[in-house]
JSON list of C-alpha atoms in Angstrom, two decimals:
[
{"chain": "A", "resi": 1, "resn": "MET", "atom": "CA", "xyz": [-22.68, 41.99, 42.77]},
{"chain": "A", "resi": 2, "resn": "ILE", "atom": "CA", "xyz": [-22.06, 45.39, 44.40]},
{"chain": "A", "resi": 3, "resn": "THR", "atom": "CA", "xyz": [-18.87, 45.86, 42.37]},
{"chain": "A", "resi": 4, "resn": "ARG", "atom": "CA", "xyz": [-20.70, 45.07, 39.13]},
{"chain": "A", "resi": 5, "resn": "ARG", "atom": "CA", "xyz": [-23.53, 47.49, 39.98]},
{"chain": "A", "resi": 6, "resn": "ARG", "atom": "CA", "xyz": [-20.98, 50.21, 40.85]},
{"chain": "A", "resi": 7, "resn": "ASN", "atom": "CA", "xyz": [-19.15, 49.68, 37.53]},
{"chain": "A", "resi": 8, "resn": "ILE", "atom": "CA", "xyz": [-22.42, 49.92, 35.59]},
{"chain": "A", "resi": 9, "resn": "LEU", "atom": "CA", "xyz": [-23.39, 53.12, 37.39]},
{"chain": "A", "resi": 10, "resn": "LEU", "atom": "CA", "xyz": [-19.92, 54.60, 36.85]},
{"chain": "A", "resi": 11, "resn": "GLY", "atom": "CA", "xyz": [-20.12, 53.71, 33.16]},
{"chain": "A", "resi": 12, "resn": "ILE", "atom": "CA", "xyz": [-23.53, 55.36, 32.80]},
{"chain": "A", "resi": 13, "resn": "GLY", "atom": "CA", "xyz": [-22.29, 58.43, 34.67]},
{"chain": "A", "resi": 14, "resn": "ALA", "atom": "CA", "xyz": [-19.19, 58.67, 32.47]},
{"chain": "A", "resi": 15, "resn": "ALA", "atom": "CA", "xyz": [-21.30, 58.34, 29.33]},
{"chain": "A", "resi": 16, "resn": "MET", "atom": "CA", "xyz": [-23.44, 61.24, 30.51]},
{"chain": "A", "resi": 17, "resn": "ILE", "atom": "CA", "xyz": [-20.48, 63.45, 31.42]},
{"chain": "A", "resi": 18, "resn": "VAL", "atom": "CA", "xyz": [-18.02, 62.87, 28.55]},
{"chain": "A", "resi": 19, "resn": "PRO", "atom": "CA", "xyz": [-20.24, 64.11, 25.67]},
{"chain": "A", "resi": 20, "resn": "ASN", "atom": "CA", "xyz": [-20.91, 67.33, 27.59]},
{"chain": "A", "resi": 21, "resn": "ALA", "atom": "CA", "xyz": [-17.21, 67.91, 28.23]},
{"chain": "A", "resi": 22, "resn": "GLY", "atom": "CA", "xyz": [-16.58, 68.42, 24.52]},
{"chain": "A", "resi": 23, "resn": "LEU", "atom": "CA", "xyz": [-19.26, 71.09, 24.17]},
{"chain": "A", "resi": 24, "resn": "GLY", "atom": "CA", "xyz": [-17.16, 73.74, 25.93]},
{"chain": "A", "resi": 25, "resn": "GLN", "atom": "CA", "xyz": [-14.10, 73.15, 23.76]},
{"chain": "A", "resi": 26, "resn": "GLN", "atom": "CA", "xyz": [-13.15, 75.31, 20.84]},
{"chain": "A", "resi": 27, "resn": "PRO", "atom": "CA", "xyz": [-12.63, 73.57, 17.46]},
{"chain": "A", "resi": 28, "resn": "ALA", "atom": "CA", "xyz": [-8.85, 73.85, 17.78]},
{"chain": "A", "resi": 29, "resn": "GLN", "atom": "CA", "xyz": [-8.99, 72.09, 21.15]},
{"chain": "A", "resi": 30, "resn": "VAL", "atom": "CA", "xyz": [-11.15, 69.28, 19.80]},
{"chain": "A", "resi": 31, "resn": "ASN", "atom": "CA", "xyz": [-8.59, 68.63, 17.07]},
{"chain": "A", "resi": 32, "resn": "GLY", "atom": "CA", "xyz": [-5.82, 68.37, 19.64]},
{"chain": "A", "resi": 33, "resn": "ASN", "atom": "CA", "xyz": [-4.32, 71.81, 19.05]},
{"chain": "A", "resi": 34, "resn": "SER", "atom": "CA", "xyz": [-4.21, 74.48, 21.71]},
{"chain": "A", "resi": 35, "resn": "SER", "atom": "CA", "xyz": [-6.63, 77.35, 21.18]},
{"chain": "A", "resi": 36, "resn": "THR", "atom": "CA", "xyz": [-5.12, 80.83, 21.18]},
{"chain": "A", "resi": 37, "resn": "ALA", "atom": "CA", "xyz": [-6.62, 84.26, 20.66]},
{"chain": "A", "resi": 38, "resn": "VAL", "atom": "CA", "xyz": [-6.20, 85.69, 17.18]},
{"chain": "A", "resi": 39, "resn": "ARG", "atom": "CA", "xyz": [-4.18, 88.88, 17.20]},
{"chain": "A", "resi": 40, "resn": "VAL", "atom": "CA", "xyz": [-3.93, 91.21, 14.22]},
{"chain": "A", "resi": 41, "resn": "ARG", "atom": "CA", "xyz": [-1.44, 93.98, 13.48]},
{"chain": "A", "resi": 42, "resn": "PHE", "atom": "CA", "xyz": [-2.34, 97.23, 11.73]},
{"chain": "A", "resi": 43, "resn": "THR", "atom": "CA", "xyz": [0.71, 99.04, 10.27]},
{"chain": "A", "resi": 44, "resn": "PHE", "atom": "CA", "xyz": [0.21, 102.52, 8.80]},
{"chain": "A", "resi": 45, "resn": "GLY", "atom": "CA", "xyz": [2.27, 105.70, 8.63]},
{"chain": "A", "resi": 46, "resn": "ASP", "atom": "CA", "xyz": [4.96, 105.27, 11.26]},
{"chain": "A", "resi": 47, "resn": "SER", "atom": "CA", "xyz": [2.63, 103.39, 13.61]},
{"chain": "A", "resi": 48, "resn": "THR", "atom": "CA", "xyz": [1.78, 99.82, 14.52]},
{"chain": "A", "resi": 49, "resn": "MET", "atom": "CA", "xyz": [-1.25, 98.76, 16.53]},
{"chain": "A", "resi": 50, "resn": "THR", "atom": "CA", "xyz": [-2.24, 95.27, 17.65]},
{"chain": "A", "resi": 51, "resn": "ALA", "atom": "CA", "xyz": [-5.78, 94.10, 18.34]},
{"chain": "A", "resi": 52, "resn": "THR", "atom": "CA", "xyz": [-7.07, 90.88, 19.85]},
{"chain": "A", "resi": 53, "resn": "LEU", "atom": "CA", "xyz": [-10.11, 89.57, 18.02]},
{"chain": "A", "resi": 54, "resn": "ASN", "atom": "CA", "xyz": [-13.20, 88.23, 19.74]},
{"chain": "A", "resi": 55, "resn": "ASP", "atom": "CA", "xyz": [-14.21, 84.61, 19.25]},
{"chain": "A", "resi": 56, "resn": "SER", "atom": "CA", "xyz": [-17.08, 85.23, 16.81]},
{"chain": "A", "resi": 57, "resn": "PRO", "atom": "CA", "xyz": [-18.01, 84.23, 13.25]},
{"chain": "A", "resi": 58, "resn": "SER", "atom": "CA", "xyz": [-17.51, 87.83, 12.02]},
{"chain": "A", "resi": 59, "resn": "ALA", "atom": "CA", "xyz": [-14.04, 88.12, 13.59]},
{"chain": "A", "resi": 60, "resn": "GLY", "atom": "CA", "xyz": [-13.10, 84.70, 12.21]},
{"chain": "A", "resi": 61, "resn": "ASP", "atom": "CA", "xyz": [-14.24, 85.73, 8.74]},
{"chain": "A", "resi": 62, "resn": "PHE", "atom": "CA", "xyz": [-12.15, 88.91, 9.00]},
{"chain": "A", "resi": 63, "resn": "ALA", "atom": "CA", "xyz": [-9.08, 86.91, 10.11]},
{"chain": "A", "resi": 64, "resn": "SER", "atom": "CA", "xyz": [-9.52, 84.56, 7.14]},
{"chain": "A", "resi": 65, "resn": "MET", "atom": "CA", "xyz": [-9.06, 87.52, 4.76]},
{"chain": "A", "resi": 66, "resn": "LEU", "atom": "CA", "xyz": [-5.61, 88.43, 6.10]},
{"chain": "A", "resi": 67, "resn": "PRO", "atom": "CA", "xyz": [-3.15, 89.70, 5.06]},
{"chain": "A", "resi": 68, "resn": "LEU", "atom": "CA", "xyz": [-4.65, 92.82, 3.49]},
{"chain": "A", "resi": 69, "resn": "ASP", "atom": "CA", "xyz": [-3.09, 95.94, 1.99]},
{"chain": "A", "resi": 70, "resn": "LEU", "atom": "CA", "xyz": [-5.74, 98.68, 2.02]},
{"chain": "A", "resi": 71, "resn": "THR", "atom": "CA", "xyz": [-6.24, 102.33, 3.02]},
{"chain": "A", "resi": 72, "resn": "ILE", "atom": "CA", "xyz": [-7.11, 103.66, 6.47]},
{"chain": "A", "resi": 73, "resn": "GLU", "atom": "CA", "xyz": [-9.09, 106.91, 6.27]},
{"chain": "A", "resi": 74, "resn": "ASP", "atom": "CA", "xyz": [-10.34, 109.64, 8.57]},
{"chain": "A", "resi": 75, "resn": "TYR", "atom": "CA", "xyz": [-14.10, 109.28, 8.85]},
{"chain": "A", "resi": 76, "resn": "SER", "atom": "CA", "xyz": [-15.36, 111.33, 11.76]},
{"chain": "A", "resi": 77, "resn": "HIS", "atom": "CA", "xyz": [-14.25, 113.05, 14.95]},
{"chain": "A", "resi": 78, "resn": "ASN", "atom": "CA", "xyz": [-13.96, 109.67, 16.71]},
{"chain": "A", "resi": 79, "resn": "GLU", "atom": "CA", "xyz": [-12.92, 107.00, 14.19]},
{"chain": "A", "resi": 80, "resn": "LYS", "atom": "CA", "xyz": [-10.95, 105.88, 11.19]},
{"chain": "A", "resi": 81, "resn": "ILE", "atom": "CA", "xyz": [-12.31, 103.37, 8.68]},
{"chain": "A", "resi": 82, "resn": "VAL", "atom": "CA", "xyz": [-10.87, 100.71, 6.41]},
{"chain": "A", "resi": 83, "resn": "ARG", "atom": "CA", "xyz": [-12.93, 99.65, 3.41]},
{"chain": "A", "resi": 84, "resn": "LEU", "atom": "CA", "xyz": [-12.82, 95.86, 3.15]},
{"chain": "A", "resi": 85, "resn": "PRO", "atom": "CA", "xyz": [-12.82, 94.07, -0.21]},
{"chain": "A", "resi": 86, "resn": "ARG", "atom": "CA", "xyz": [-16.01, 92.19, 0.71]},
{"chain": "A", "resi": 87, "resn": "LYS", "atom": "CA", "xyz": [-18.65, 92.07, 3.44]},
{"chain": "A", "resi": 88, "resn": "LEU", "atom": "CA", "xyz": [-18.15, 89.86, 6.49]},
{"chain": "A", "resi": 89, "resn": "THR", "atom": "CA", "xyz": [-20.60, 87.32, 7.80]},
{"chain": "A", "resi": 90, "resn": "GLU", "atom": "CA", "xyz": [-23.07, 88.73, 10.31]},
{"chain": "A", "resi": 91, "resn": "GLU", "atom": "CA", "xyz": [-23.89, 85.31, 11.75]},
{"chain": "A", "resi": 92, "resn": "GLY", "atom": "CA", "xyz": [-24.21, 85.37, 15.52]},
{"chain": "A", "resi": 93, "resn": "SER", "atom": "CA", "xyz": [-24.01, 89.16, 15.75]},
{"chain": "A", "resi": 94, "resn": "GLY", "atom": "CA", "xyz": [-26.24, 91.19, 17.99]},
{"chain": "A", "resi": 95, "resn": "PRO", "atom": "CA", "xyz": [-26.34, 94.35, 20.03]},
{"chain": "A", "resi": 96, "resn": "PHE", "atom": "CA", "xyz": [-23.58, 94.99, 22.51]},
{"chain": "A", "resi": 97, "resn": "ASP", "atom": "CA", "xyz": [-22.88, 97.55, 25.19]},
{"chain": "A", "resi": 98, "resn": "ASN", "atom": "CA", "xyz": [-19.80, 98.89, 26.89]},
{"chain": "A", "resi": 99, "resn": "GLU", "atom": "CA", "xyz": [-18.72, 100.79, 23.77]},
{"chain": "A", "resi": 100, "resn": "ARG", "atom": "CA", "xyz": [-15.41, 102.55, 24.32]},
{"chain": "A", "resi": 101, "resn": "PRO", "atom": "CA", "xyz": [-12.42, 103.96, 22.49]},
{"chain": "A", "resi": 102, "resn": "GLY", "atom": "CA", "xyz": [-10.06, 101.24, 21.32]},
{"chain": "A", "resi": 103, "resn": "ASP", "atom": "CA", "xyz": [-12.83, 99.04, 19.90]},
{"chain": "A", "resi": 104, "resn": "LEU", "atom": "CA", "xyz": [-12.35, 97.45, 16.49]},
{"chain": "A", "resi": 105, "resn": "CYS", "atom": "CA", "xyz": [-15.78, 97.14, 14.88]},
{"chain": "A", "resi": 106, "resn": "TYR", "atom": "CA", "xyz": [-17.47, 96.25, 11.62]},
{"chain": "A", "resi": 107, "resn": "PHE", "atom": "CA", "xyz": [-20.16, 98.47, 10.04]},
{"chain": "A", "resi": 108, "resn": "LYS", "atom": "CA", "xyz": [-22.82, 96.00, 8.89]},
{"chain": "A", "resi": 109, "resn": "PRO", "atom": "CA", "xyz": [-24.52, 98.22, 6.29]},
{"chain": "A", "resi": 110, "resn": "TRP", "atom": "CA", "xyz": [-21.34, 99.36, 4.49]},
{"chain": "A", "resi": 111, "resn": "GLY", "atom": "CA", "xyz": [-18.89, 96.55, 5.12]},
{"chain": "A", "resi": 112, "resn": "ASN", "atom": "CA", "xyz": [-16.14, 98.74, 6.59]},
{"chain": "A", "resi": 113, "resn": "LEU", "atom": "CA", "xyz": [-13.91, 98.31, 9.60]},
{"chain": "A", "resi": 114, "resn": "ALA", "atom": "CA", "xyz": [-14.36, 101.09, 12.16]},
{"chain": "A", "resi": 115, "resn": "LEU", "atom": "CA", "xyz": [-11.42, 101.82, 14.47]},
{"chain": "A", "resi": 116, "resn": "PHE", "atom": "CA", "xyz": [-12.63, 104.01, 17.32]},
{"chain": "A", "resi": 117, "resn": "TYR", "atom": "CA", "xyz": [-10.48, 106.49, 19.22]},
{"chain": "A", "resi": 118, "resn": "GLY", "atom": "CA", "xyz": [-13.41, 108.38, 20.75]},
{"chain": "A", "resi": 119, "resn": "GLY", "atom": "CA", "xyz": [-16.73, 107.53, 22.31]},
{"chain": "A", "resi": 120, "resn": "TYR", "atom": "CA", "xyz": [-19.45, 106.12, 20.07]},
{"chain": "A", "resi": 121, "resn": "LYS", "atom": "CA", "xyz": [-22.87, 104.47, 20.10]},
{"chain": "A", "resi": 122, "resn": "TRP", "atom": "CA", "xyz": [-24.51, 102.93, 17.04]},
{"chain": "A", "resi": 123, "resn": "ASP", "atom": "CA", "xyz": [-26.65, 99.82, 16.60]},
{"chain": "A", "resi": 124, "resn": "GLY", "atom": "CA", "xyz": [-25.34, 98.77, 13.18]},
{"chain": "A", "resi": 125, "resn": "LEU", "atom": "CA", "xyz": [-21.95, 97.57, 14.44]},
{"chain": "A", "resi": 126, "resn": "ILE", "atom": "CA", "xyz": [-20.35, 94.25, 15.25]},
{"chain": "A", "resi": 127, "resn": "ARG", "atom": "CA", "xyz": [-17.47, 94.43, 17.73]},
{"chain": "A", "resi": 128, "resn": "LEU", "atom": "CA", "xyz": [-14.60, 92.37, 16.31]},
{"chain": "A", "resi": 129, "resn": "GLY", "atom": "CA", "xyz": [-12.08, 93.02, 19.07]},
{"chain": "A", "resi": 130, "resn": "ARG", "atom": "CA", "xyz": [-10.02, 95.58, 20.99]},
{"chain": "A", "resi": 131, "resn": "PHE", "atom": "CA", "xyz": [-6.70, 97.29, 20.50]},
{"chain": "A", "resi": 132, "resn": "GLU", "atom": "CA", "xyz": [-4.24, 96.12, 23.14]},
{"chain": "A", "resi": 133, "resn": "ASP", "atom": "CA", "xyz": [-1.84, 98.98, 23.76]},
{"chain": "A", "resi": 134, "resn": "GLY", "atom": "CA", "xyz": [-3.90, 102.08, 23.21]},
{"chain": "A", "resi": 135, "resn": "PHE", "atom": "CA", "xyz": [-5.18, 103.80, 20.12]},
{"chain": "A", "resi": 136, "resn": "ASP", "atom": "CA", "xyz": [-3.24, 107.09, 19.87]},
{"chain": "A", "resi": 137, "resn": "PRO", "atom": "CA", "xyz": [-2.05, 106.40, 16.28]},
{"chain": "A", "resi": 138, "resn": "LEU", "atom": "CA", "xyz": [-5.69, 106.61, 15.17]},
{"chain": "A", "resi": 139, "resn": "ARG", "atom": "CA", "xyz": [-5.71, 110.28, 16.20]},
{"chain": "A", "resi": 140, "resn": "ILE", "atom": "CA", "xyz": [-3.15, 111.17, 13.51]},
{"chain": "A", "resi": 141, "resn": "ARG", "atom": "CA", "xyz": [-5.16, 112.94, 10.82]},
{"chain": "A", "resi": 142, "resn": "GLY", "atom": "CA", "xyz": [-4.92, 111.78, 7.21]},
{"chain": "A", "resi": 143, "resn": "ASN", "atom": "CA", "xyz": [-5.32, 108.76, 5.01]},
{"chain": "A", "resi": 144, "resn": "PHE", "atom": "CA", "xyz": [-2.59, 106.12, 4.92]},
{"chain": "A", "resi": 145, "resn": "SER", "atom": "CA", "xyz": [-1.79, 102.81, 3.30]},
{"chain": "A", "resi": 146, "resn": "VAL", "atom": "CA", "xyz": [-2.40, 100.13, 5.92]},
{"chain": "A", "resi": 147, "resn": "ARG", "atom": "CA", "xyz": [-1.12, 96.57, 6.14]},
{"chain": "A", "resi": 148, "resn": "ILE", "atom": "CA", "xyz": [-3.34, 94.27, 8.23]},
{"chain": "A", "resi": 149, "resn": "GLU", "atom": "CA", "xyz": [-1.92, 90.86, 9.11]},
{"chain": "A", "resi": 150, "resn": "ARG", "atom": "CA", "xyz": [-1.89, 88.26, 11.84]},
{"chain": "A", "resi": 151, "resn": "ALA", "atom": "CA", "xyz": [0.45, 89.22, 14.65]}
]
C-alpha cells in the first residue's frame, strides 16, 4: 500500500516537473540538436570582423537573410551602416541599456544595420549582437563592399 502510494505521488510529481523542463530549452535542443550561438562574419576592405548574435527574433531574422553582399558606409562620427534589402521583424524588441562600442544594432525606422565604434544612445535601435574581437576596422573611413555570412 505504501509502495503504491509512493509510486502514484512520484508519477504526479514527474508529470508536474517534466512539462516545465522543456520550457527552458531552445528549439534546437527540443529537436535533439545542440543549440549554439549564431556567429556572423563581416568582410570588407582588408578586414574581417565576427559578431555573435543575440537570441532574439530580430537577430534570427537577420541570420536567415545570410549570406549578403552589400555596402558598408560611413554614417557618423561613431558608426558605419549597412542598408539591408528588407526590414527585419521587430517582434520582442524593446529598450536596452549598456550601449557601448562594438554593438551590432538595427535601426527600426530605416531598416539599416548600425555598427558602432563609438559611444551612442538612441531609442530606435534593436541590439542584434556584439563584435567579438574589437571593432577597429570600423574606424577606417570610406565605403566598401561587404560580405556578411555565417561564421
